[in-house]
Amino acid sequence: MIDGIGIDVVDIARFLESLERTPGLREKLFTESERTLSSQSLAARFAAKEALYKALSPSHGLHWHDAEVINQPNGKPEFLFRGEIADLVDGAQVHLSLSHDAGIASAIVVLER
């Protein structure tokens, strides 16, 4: 049964301007391994974390590093959960799809229990 759906889109250029303009933002939003990725991948991962938040519909803010986007050997993206987000997910199956093209990054998350 679907328990939550979230979608988010990010203008990559505007997102990169925010990262350059705001010291420490990259470190706040992304784990150490995520920070090594291309700008398109960072924007897509930001969209994924925002879409996850929408799918979970928590009553308060969450820690950015508690949801890390990793890639399986075949390239399929998925989340690695820690802390409070792991507690909220509580064993649910989380489906993630990422895309970036024409200056836009997008993500959709489906939470299934």
mmCIF file of N, CA and C in Angstrom:
data_model
loop_
_atom_site.group_PDB
_atom_site.id
_atom_site.type_symbol
_atom_site.label_atom_id
_atom_site.label_comp_id
_atom_site.label_asym_id
_atom_site.label_seq_id
_atom_site.Cartn_x
_atom_site.Cartn_y
_atom_site.Cartn_z
ATOM 1 N N MET A 1 0.835 -1.175 0.000
ATOM 2 C CA MET A 1 0.000 0.000 0.000
ATOM 3 C C MET A 1 0.886 1.247 0.000
ATOM 4 N N ILE A 2 0.565 2.213 -0.832
ATOM 5 C CA ILE A 2 1.336 3.460 -0.886
ATOM 6 C C ILE A 2 0.980 4.308 0.328
ATOM 7 N N ASP A 3 2.026 4.709 1.048
ATOM 8 C CA ASP A 3 1.850 5.501 2.263
ATOM 9 C C ASP A 3 2.222 6.965 2.055
ATOM 10 N N GLY A 4 2.997 7.252 1.011
ATOM 11 C CA GLY A 4 3.387 8.632 0.755
ATOM 12 C C GLY A 4 4.062 8.768 -0.592
ATOM 13 N N ILE A 5 3.881 9.923 -1.218
ATOM 14 C CA ILE A 5 4.516 10.242 -2.491
ATOM 15 C C ILE A 5 5.084 11.651 -2.380
ATOM 16 N N GLY A 6 6.285 11.832 -2.894
ATOM 17 C CA GLY A 6 6.886 13.156 -2.921
ATOM 18 C C GLY A 6 7.598 13.379 -4.235
ATOM 19 N N ILE A 7 7.560 14.596 -4.720
ATOM 20 C CA ILE A 7 8.263 14.964 -5.951
ATOM 21 C C ILE A 7 8.882 16.336 -5.741
ATOM 22 N N ASP A 8 10.043 16.554 -6.370
ATOM 23 C CA ASP A 8 10.670 17.869 -6.274
ATOM 24 C C ASP A 8 11.475 18.119 -7.541
ATOM 25 N N VAL A 9 11.526 19.361 -7.970
ATOM 26 C CA VAL A 9 12.345 19.778 -9.107
ATOM 27 C C VAL A 9 13.237 20.934 -8.668
ATOM 28 N N VAL A 10 14.445 20.968 -9.227
ATOM 29 C CA VAL A 10 15.444 21.964 -8.842
ATOM 30 C C VAL A 10 16.059 22.567 -10.097
ATOM 31 N N ASP A 11 16.099 23.881 -10.145
ATOM 32 C CA ASP A 11 16.841 24.573 -11.197
ATOM 33 C C ASP A 11 18.319 24.467 -10.837
ATOM 34 N N ILE A 12 19.074 23.748 -11.640
ATOM 35 C CA ILE A 12 20.461 23.427 -11.292
ATOM 36 C C ILE A 12 21.313 24.680 -11.150
ATOM 37 N N ALA A 13 21.214 25.621 -12.072
ATOM 38 C CA ALA A 13 22.023 26.844 -12.010
ATOM 39 C C ALA A 13 21.723 27.638 -10.750
ATOM 40 N N ARG A 14 20.453 27.791 -10.433
ATOM 41 C CA ARG A 14 20.073 28.539 -9.226
ATOM 42 C C ARG A 14 20.547 27.817 -7.962
ATOM 43 N N PHE A 15 20.452 26.485 -7.976
ATOM 44 C CA PHE A 15 20.922 25.699 -6.836
ATOM 45 C C PHE A 15 22.425 25.892 -6.638
ATOM 46 N N LEU A 16 23.197 25.853 -7.717
ATOM 47 C CA LEU A 16 24.643 26.045 -7.618
ATOM 48 C C LEU A 16 24.998 27.440 -7.124
ATOM 49 N N GLU A 17 24.235 28.443 -7.546
ATOM 50 C CA GLU A 17 24.442 29.805 -7.041
ATOM 51 C C GLU A 17 24.247 29.848 -5.532
ATOM 52 N N SER A 18 23.248 29.144 -5.032
ATOM 53 C CA SER A 18 23.000 29.092 -3.586
ATOM 54 C C SER A 18 24.161 28.435 -2.862
ATOM 55 N N LEU A 19 24.689 27.354 -3.432
ATOM 56 C CA LEU A 19 25.833 26.681 -2.804
ATOM 57 C C LEU A 19 27.058 27.586 -2.761
ATOM 58 N N GLU A 20 27.288 28.349 -3.830
ATOM 59 C CA GLU A 20 28.434 29.252 -3.887
ATOM 60 C C GLU A 20 28.257 30.467 -2.981
ATOM 61 N N ARG A 21 27.027 30.947 -2.860
ATOM 62 C CA ARG A 21 26.724 32.151 -2.093
ATOM 63 C C ARG A 21 26.707 31.906 -0.587
ATOM 64 N N THR A 22 26.370 30.669 -0.182
ATOM 65 C CA THR A 22 26.168 30.376 1.232
ATOM 66 C C THR A 22 27.254 29.446 1.756
ATOM 67 N N PRO A 23 28.224 29.996 2.494
ATOM 68 C CA PRO A 23 29.287 29.150 3.037
ATOM 69 C C PRO A 23 28.716 28.054 3.946
ATOM 70 N N GLY A 24 29.212 26.853 3.765
ATOM 71 C CA GLY A 24 28.799 25.741 4.619
ATOM 72 C C GLY A 24 27.529 25.038 4.184
ATOM 73 N N LEU A 25 26.831 25.555 3.171
ATOM 74 C CA LEU A 25 25.575 24.934 2.755
ATOM 75 C C LEU A 25 25.796 23.533 2.186
ATOM 76 N N ARG A 26 26.842 23.367 1.376
ATOM 77 C CA ARG A 26 27.154 22.059 0.799
ATOM 78 C C ARG A 26 27.374 21.028 1.911
ATOM 79 N N GLU A 27 28.099 21.420 2.959
ATOM 80 C CA GLU A 27 28.372 20.513 4.082
ATOM 81 C C GLU A 27 27.113 20.232 4.887
ATOM 82 N N LYS A 28 26.231 21.210 4.979
ATOM 83 C CA LYS A 28 24.985 21.032 5.727
ATOM 84 C C LYS A 28 24.042 20.054 5.020
ATOM 85 N N LEU A 29 23.958 20.152 3.698
ATOM 86 C CA LEU A 29 22.990 19.371 2.935
ATOM 87 C C LEU A 29 23.444 17.961 2.589
ATOM 88 N N PHE A 30 24.764 17.782 2.386
ATOM 89 C CA PHE A 30 25.250 16.536 1.810
ATOM 90 C C PHE A 30 26.291 15.849 2.687
ATOM 91 N N THR A 31 26.268 14.520 2.628
ATOM 92 C CA THR A 31 27.280 13.739 3.331
ATOM 93 C C THR A 31 28.616 13.901 2.604
ATOM 94 N N GLU A 32 29.674 13.458 3.236
ATOM 95 C CA GLU A 32 31.014 13.592 2.656
ATOM 96 C C GLU A 32 31.096 12.921 1.279
ATOM 97 N N SER A 33 30.541 11.737 1.138
ATOM 98 C CA SER A 33 30.622 11.051 -0.154
ATOM 99 C C SER A 33 29.737 11.721 -1.212
ATOM 100 N N GLU A 34 28.607 12.283 -0.821
ATOM 101 C CA GLU A 34 27.751 12.981 -1.785
ATOM 102 C C GLU A 34 28.446 14.231 -2.322
ATOM 103 N N ARG A 35 29.216 14.903 -1.504
ATOM 104 C CA ARG A 35 29.852 16.168 -1.894
ATOM 105 C C ARG A 35 30.836 16.024 -3.044
ATOM 106 N N THR A 36 31.276 14.811 -3.343
ATOM 107 C CA THR A 36 32.256 14.599 -4.411
ATOM 108 C C THR A 36 31.617 14.518 -5.792
ATOM 109 N N LEU A 37 30.293 14.561 -5.867
ATOM 110 C CA LEU A 37 29.575 14.336 -7.119
ATOM 111 C C LEU A 37 29.429 15.610 -7.949
ATOM 112 N N SER A 38 29.029 15.432 -9.192
ATOM 113 C CA SER A 38 28.831 16.560 -10.109
ATOM 114 C C SER A 38 27.692 17.462 -9.626
ATOM 115 N N SER A 39 27.651 18.662 -10.183
ATOM 116 C CA SER A 39 26.621 19.616 -9.775
ATOM 117 C C SER A 39 25.219 19.105 -10.120
ATOM 118 N N GLN A 40 25.066 18.425 -11.257
ATOM 119 C CA GLN A 40 23.761 17.872 -11.623
ATOM 120 C C GLN A 40 23.331 16.801 -10.622
ATOM 121 N N SER A 41 24.277 15.970 -10.209
ATOM 122 C CA SER A 41 23.969 14.919 -9.243
ATOM 123 C C SER A 41 23.649 15.495 -7.869
ATOM 124 N N LEU A 42 24.344 16.557 -7.479
ATOM 125 C CA LEU A 42 24.034 17.205 -6.197
ATOM 126 C C LEU A 42 22.624 17.783 -6.214
ATOM 127 N N ALA A 43 22.261 18.437 -7.301
ATOM 128 C CA ALA A 43 20.920 19.015 -7.414
ATOM 129 C C ALA A 43 19.857 17.916 -7.373
ATOM 130 N N ALA A 44 20.116 16.794 -8.032
ATOM 131 C CA ALA A 44 19.163 15.684 -8.017
ATOM 132 C C ALA A 44 19.049 15.086 -6.613
ATOM 133 N N ARG A 45 20.151 15.009 -5.897
ATOM 134 C CA ARG A 45 20.119 14.477 -4.534
ATOM 135 C C ARG A 45 19.392 15.426 -3.587
ATOM 136 N N PHE A 46 19.558 16.721 -3.799
ATOM 137 C CA PHE A 46 18.792 17.678 -3.012
ATOM 138 C C PHE A 46 17.301 17.484 -3.289
ATOM 139 N N ALA A 47 16.938 17.341 -4.558
ATOM 140 C CA ALA A 47 15.538 17.101 -4.923
ATOM 141 C C ALA A 47 15.034 15.811 -4.279
ATOM 142 N N ALA A 48 15.882 14.780 -4.225
ATOM 143 C CA ALA A 48 15.491 13.500 -3.619
ATOM 144 C C ALA A 48 15.193 13.671 -2.133
ATOM 145 N N LYS A 49 16.023 14.422 -1.435
ATOM 146 C CA LYS A 49 15.814 14.626 0.003
ATOM 147 C C LYS A 49 14.544 15.439 0.258
ATOM 148 N N GLU A 50 14.288 16.418 -0.599
ATOM 149 C CA GLU A 50 13.053 17.205 -0.480
ATOM 150 C C GLU A 50 11.829 16.327 -0.776
ATOM 151 N N ALA A 51 11.918 15.489 -1.801
ATOM 152 C CA ALA A 51 10.804 14.593 -2.144
ATOM 153 C C ALA A 51 10.558 13.584 -1.027
ATOM 154 N N LEU A 52 11.622 13.098 -0.406
ATOM 155 C CA LEU A 52 11.481 12.175 0.720
ATOM 156 C C LEU A 52 10.744 12.849 1.870
ATOM 157 N N TYR A 53 11.110 14.086 2.178
ATOM 158 C CA TYR A 53 10.447 14.839 3.240
ATOM 159 C C TYR A 53 8.945 14.947 2.962
ATOM 160 N N LYS A 54 8.605 15.227 1.709
ATOM 161 C CA LYS A 54 7.191 15.340 1.331
ATOM 162 C C LYS A 54 6.478 14.000 1.482
ATOM 163 N N ALA A 55 7.144 12.908 1.097
ATOM 164 C CA ALA A 55 6.531 11.583 1.199
ATOM 165 C C ALA A 55 6.333 11.168 2.655
ATOM 166 N N LEU A 56 7.287 11.525 3.520
ATOM 167 C CA LEU A 56 7.183 11.170 4.941
ATOM 168 C C LEU A 56 6.200 12.063 5.687
ATOM 169 N N SER A 57 6.042 13.302 5.262
ATOM 170 C CA SER A 57 5.166 14.282 5.909
ATOM 171 C C SER A 57 5.381 14.373 7.416
ATOM 172 N N PRO A 58 6.632 14.589 7.845
ATOM 173 C CA PRO A 58 6.873 14.684 9.288
ATOM 174 C C PRO A 58 6.296 15.974 9.863
ATOM 175 N N SER A 59 6.149 15.993 11.166
ATOM 176 C CA SER A 59 5.591 17.181 11.817
ATOM 177 C C SER A 59 6.658 18.221 12.138
ATOM 178 N N HIS A 60 7.922 17.931 11.798
ATOM 179 C CA HIS A 60 9.025 18.859 12.080
ATOM 180 C C HIS A 60 10.153 18.612 11.082
ATOM 181 N N GLY A 61 11.179 19.415 11.142
ATOM 182 C CA GLY A 61 12.312 19.276 10.241
ATOM 183 C C GLY A 61 13.121 18.019 10.507
ATOM 184 N N LEU A 62 13.899 17.633 9.525
ATOM 185 C CA LEU A 62 14.739 16.443 9.629
ATOM 186 C C LEU A 62 16.188 16.798 9.334
ATOM 187 N N HIS A 63 17.100 15.937 9.734
ATOM 188 C CA HIS A 63 18.529 16.155 9.486
ATOM 189 C C HIS A 63 18.893 15.691 8.080
ATOM 190 N N TRP A 64 19.518 16.557 7.311
ATOM 191 C CA TRP A 64 19.861 16.274 5.922
ATOM 192 C C TRP A 64 20.731 15.032 5.777
ATOM 193 N N HIS A 65 21.664 14.834 6.713
ATOM 194 C CA HIS A 65 22.604 13.717 6.597
ATOM 195 C C HIS A 65 21.979 12.381 6.968
ATOM 196 N N ASP A 66 20.751 12.395 7.507
ATOM 197 C CA ASP A 66 20.083 11.138 7.871
ATOM 198 C C ASP A 66 19.529 10.397 6.656
ATOM 199 N N ALA A 67 19.537 11.029 5.486
ATOM 200 C CA ALA A 67 19.126 10.379 4.238
ATOM 201 C C ALA A 67 20.216 10.652 3.204
ATOM 202 N N GLU A 68 20.992 9.636 2.901
ATOM 203 C CA GLU A 68 22.056 9.748 1.906
ATOM 204 C C GLU A 68 21.628 8.994 0.652
ATOM 205 N N VAL A 69 21.823 9.613 -0.495
ATOM 206 C CA VAL A 69 21.505 8.947 -1.758
ATOM 207 C C VAL A 69 22.764 8.257 -2.256
ATOM 208 N N ILE A 70 22.653 6.954 -2.467
ATOM 209 C CA ILE A 70 23.761 6.159 -2.982
ATOM 210 C C ILE A 70 23.317 5.513 -4.292
ATOM 211 N N ASN A 71 24.273 5.004 -5.037
ATOM 212 C CA ASN A 71 23.962 4.294 -6.273
ATOM 213 C C ASN A 71 24.383 2.839 -6.144
ATOM 214 N N GLN A 72 23.511 1.957 -6.578
ATOM 215 C CA GLN A 72 23.836 0.547 -6.665
ATOM 216 C C GLN A 72 24.813 0.348 -7.830
ATOM 217 N N PRO A 73 25.509 -0.796 -7.879
ATOM 218 C CA PRO A 73 26.466 -1.036 -8.980
ATOM 219 C C PRO A 73 25.856 -0.861 -10.380
ATOM 220 N N ASN A 74 24.562 -1.127 -10.521
ATOM 221 C CA ASN A 74 23.913 -0.957 -11.820
ATOM 222 C C ASN A 74 23.462 0.486 -12.075
ATOM 223 N N GLY A 75 23.756 1.395 -11.133
ATOM 224 C CA GLY A 75 23.416 2.809 -11.278
ATOM 225 C C GLY A 75 22.116 3.231 -10.625
ATOM 226 N N LYS A 76 21.328 2.264 -10.174
ATOM 227 C CA LYS A 76 20.037 2.582 -9.558
ATOM 228 C C LYS A 76 20.246 3.355 -8.253
ATOM 229 N N PRO A 77 19.608 4.531 -8.116
ATOM 230 C CA PRO A 77 19.754 5.288 -6.875
ATOM 231 C C PRO A 77 18.850 4.723 -5.781
ATOM 232 N N GLU A 78 19.321 4.811 -4.556
ATOM 233 C CA GLU A 78 18.489 4.470 -3.406
ATOM 234 C C GLU A 78 19.006 5.230 -2.196
ATOM 235 N N PHE A 79 18.189 5.244 -1.163
ATOM 236 C CA PHE A 79 18.540 5.946 0.067
ATOM 237 C C PHE A 79 19.250 5.017 1.037
ATOM 238 N N LEU A 80 20.139 5.599 1.796
ATOM 239 C CA LEU A 80 20.726 4.977 2.969
ATOM 240 C C LEU A 80 20.237 5.826 4.139
ATOM 241 N N PHE A 81 19.454 5.220 5.027
ATOM 242 C CA PHE A 81 18.832 5.966 6.120
ATOM 243 C C PHE A 81 19.590 5.786 7.425
ATOM 244 N N ARG A 82 19.592 6.857 8.228
ATOM 245 C CA ARG A 82 20.187 6.863 9.562
ATOM 246 C C ARG A 82 19.248 7.632 10.490
ATOM 247 N N GLY A 83 19.511 7.510 11.772
ATOM 248 C CA GLY A 83 18.874 8.365 12.766
ATOM 249 C C GLY A 83 17.364 8.427 12.700
ATOM 250 N N GLU A 84 16.856 9.634 12.869
ATOM 251 C CA GLU A 84 15.409 9.852 12.959
ATOM 252 C C GLU A 84 14.667 9.451 11.686
ATOM 253 N N ILE A 85 15.292 9.670 10.523
ATOM 254 C CA ILE A 85 14.624 9.287 9.278
ATOM 255 C C ILE A 85 14.477 7.771 9.205
ATOM 256 N N ALA A 86 15.493 7.035 9.644
ATOM 257 C CA ALA A 86 15.379 5.566 9.670
ATOM 258 C C ALA A 86 14.209 5.144 10.549
ATOM 259 N N ASP A 87 14.022 5.849 11.665
ATOM 260 C CA ASP A 87 12.888 5.542 12.547
ATOM 261 C C ASP A 87 11.556 5.839 11.858
ATOM 262 N N LEU A 88 11.480 6.930 11.123
ATOM 263 C CA LEU A 88 10.242 7.293 10.422
ATOM 264 C C LEU A 88 9.935 6.314 9.282
ATOM 265 N N VAL A 89 10.965 5.897 8.563
ATOM 266 C CA VAL A 89 10.772 4.955 7.466
ATOM 267 C C VAL A 89 10.335 3.604 8.016
ATOM 268 N N ASP A 90 10.925 3.190 9.117
ATOM 269 C CA ASP A 90 10.513 2.012 9.879
ATOM 270 C C ASP A 90 10.246 0.782 9.008
ATOM 271 N N GLY A 91 11.213 0.447 8.155
ATOM 272 C CA GLY A 91 11.100 -0.759 7.351
ATOM 273 C C GLY A 91 10.271 -0.643 6.091
ATOM 274 N N ALA A 92 9.710 0.505 5.802
ATOM 275 C CA ALA A 92 8.919 0.685 4.577
ATOM 276 C C ALA A 92 9.842 0.566 3.361
ATOM 277 N N GLN A 93 9.277 0.192 2.248
ATOM 278 C CA GLN A 93 10.030 0.176 0.997
ATOM 279 C C GLN A 93 9.967 1.579 0.405
ATOM 280 N N VAL A 94 11.123 2.128 0.073
ATOM 281 C CA VAL A 94 11.196 3.486 -0.456
ATOM 282 C C VAL A 94 11.725 3.410 -1.886
ATOM 283 N N HIS A 95 10.906 3.829 -2.825
ATOM 284 C CA HIS A 95 11.280 3.838 -4.241
ATOM 285 C C HIS A 95 11.756 5.242 -4.595
ATOM 286 N N LEU A 96 12.871 5.330 -5.327
ATOM 287 C CA LEU A 96 13.464 6.616 -5.683
ATOM 288 C C LEU A 96 13.813 6.633 -7.166
ATOM 289 N N SER A 97 13.448 7.710 -7.826
ATOM 290 C CA SER A 97 13.860 7.925 -9.211
ATOM 291 C C SER A 97 14.405 9.343 -9.332
ATOM 292 N N LEU A 98 15.568 9.478 -9.978
ATOM 293 C CA LEU A 98 16.225 10.770 -10.185
ATOM 294 C C LEU A 98 16.374 11.032 -11.679
ATOM 295 N N SER A 99 16.378 12.304 -12.036
ATOM 296 C CA SER A 99 16.632 12.673 -13.425
ATOM 297 C C SER A 99 17.210 14.082 -13.457
ATOM 298 N N HIS A 100 18.021 14.361 -14.475
ATOM 299 C CA HIS A 100 18.444 15.732 -14.722
ATOM 300 C C HIS A 100 18.661 15.927 -16.217
ATOM 301 N N ASP A 101 18.098 17.028 -16.717
ATOM 302 C CA ASP A 101 18.191 17.352 -18.132
ATOM 303 C C ASP A 101 17.771 18.812 -18.314
ATOM 304 N N ALA A 102 18.367 19.455 -19.287
ATOM 305 C CA ALA A 102 17.993 20.826 -19.668
ATOM 306 C C ALA A 102 18.008 21.800 -18.486
ATOM 307 N N GLY A 103 18.983 21.618 -17.583
ATOM 308 C CA GLY A 103 19.118 22.544 -16.475
ATOM 309 C C GLY A 103 18.209 22.295 -15.293
ATOM 310 N N ILE A 104 17.467 21.197 -15.317
ATOM 311 C CA ILE A 104 16.538 20.865 -14.240
ATOM 312 C C ILE A 104 16.884 19.485 -13.685
ATOM 313 N N ALA A 105 16.885 19.362 -12.373
ATOM 314 C CA ALA A 105 17.041 18.067 -11.703
ATOM 315 C C ALA A 105 15.704 17.753 -11.033
ATOM 316 N N SER A 106 15.332 16.474 -11.044
ATOM 317 C CA SER A 106 14.060 16.099 -10.433
ATOM 318 C C SER A 106 14.201 14.774 -9.702
ATOM 319 N N ALA A 107 13.285 14.563 -8.773
ATOM 320 C CA ALA A 107 13.251 13.307 -8.013
ATOM 321 C C ALA A 107 11.819 13.009 -7.632
ATOM 322 N N ILE A 108 11.521 11.727 -7.607
ATOM 323 C CA ILE A 108 10.239 11.270 -7.095
ATOM 324 C C ILE A 108 10.510 10.149 -6.106
ATOM 325 N N VAL A 109 9.737 10.170 -5.003
ATOM 326 C CA VAL A 109 9.859 9.172 -3.955
ATOM 327 C C VAL A 109 8.468 8.595 -3.694
ATOM 328 N N VAL A 110 8.400 7.278 -3.627
ATOM 329 C CA VAL A 110 7.171 6.586 -3.259
ATOM 330 C C VAL A 110 7.481 5.732 -2.045
ATOM 331 N N LEU A 111 6.713 5.932 -0.991
ATOM 332 C CA LEU A 111 6.861 5.198 0.267
ATOM 333 C C LEU A 111 5.786 4.149 0.319
ATOM 334 N N GLU A 112 6.200 2.876 0.437
ATOM 335 C CA GLU A 112 5.257 1.760 0.392
ATOM 336 C C GLU A 112 5.373 0.935 1.660
ATOM 337 N N ARG A 113 4.242 0.650 2.281
ATOM 338 C CA ARG A 113 4.233 -0.180 3.487
ATOM 339 C C ARG A 113 3.400 -1.429 3.249
#
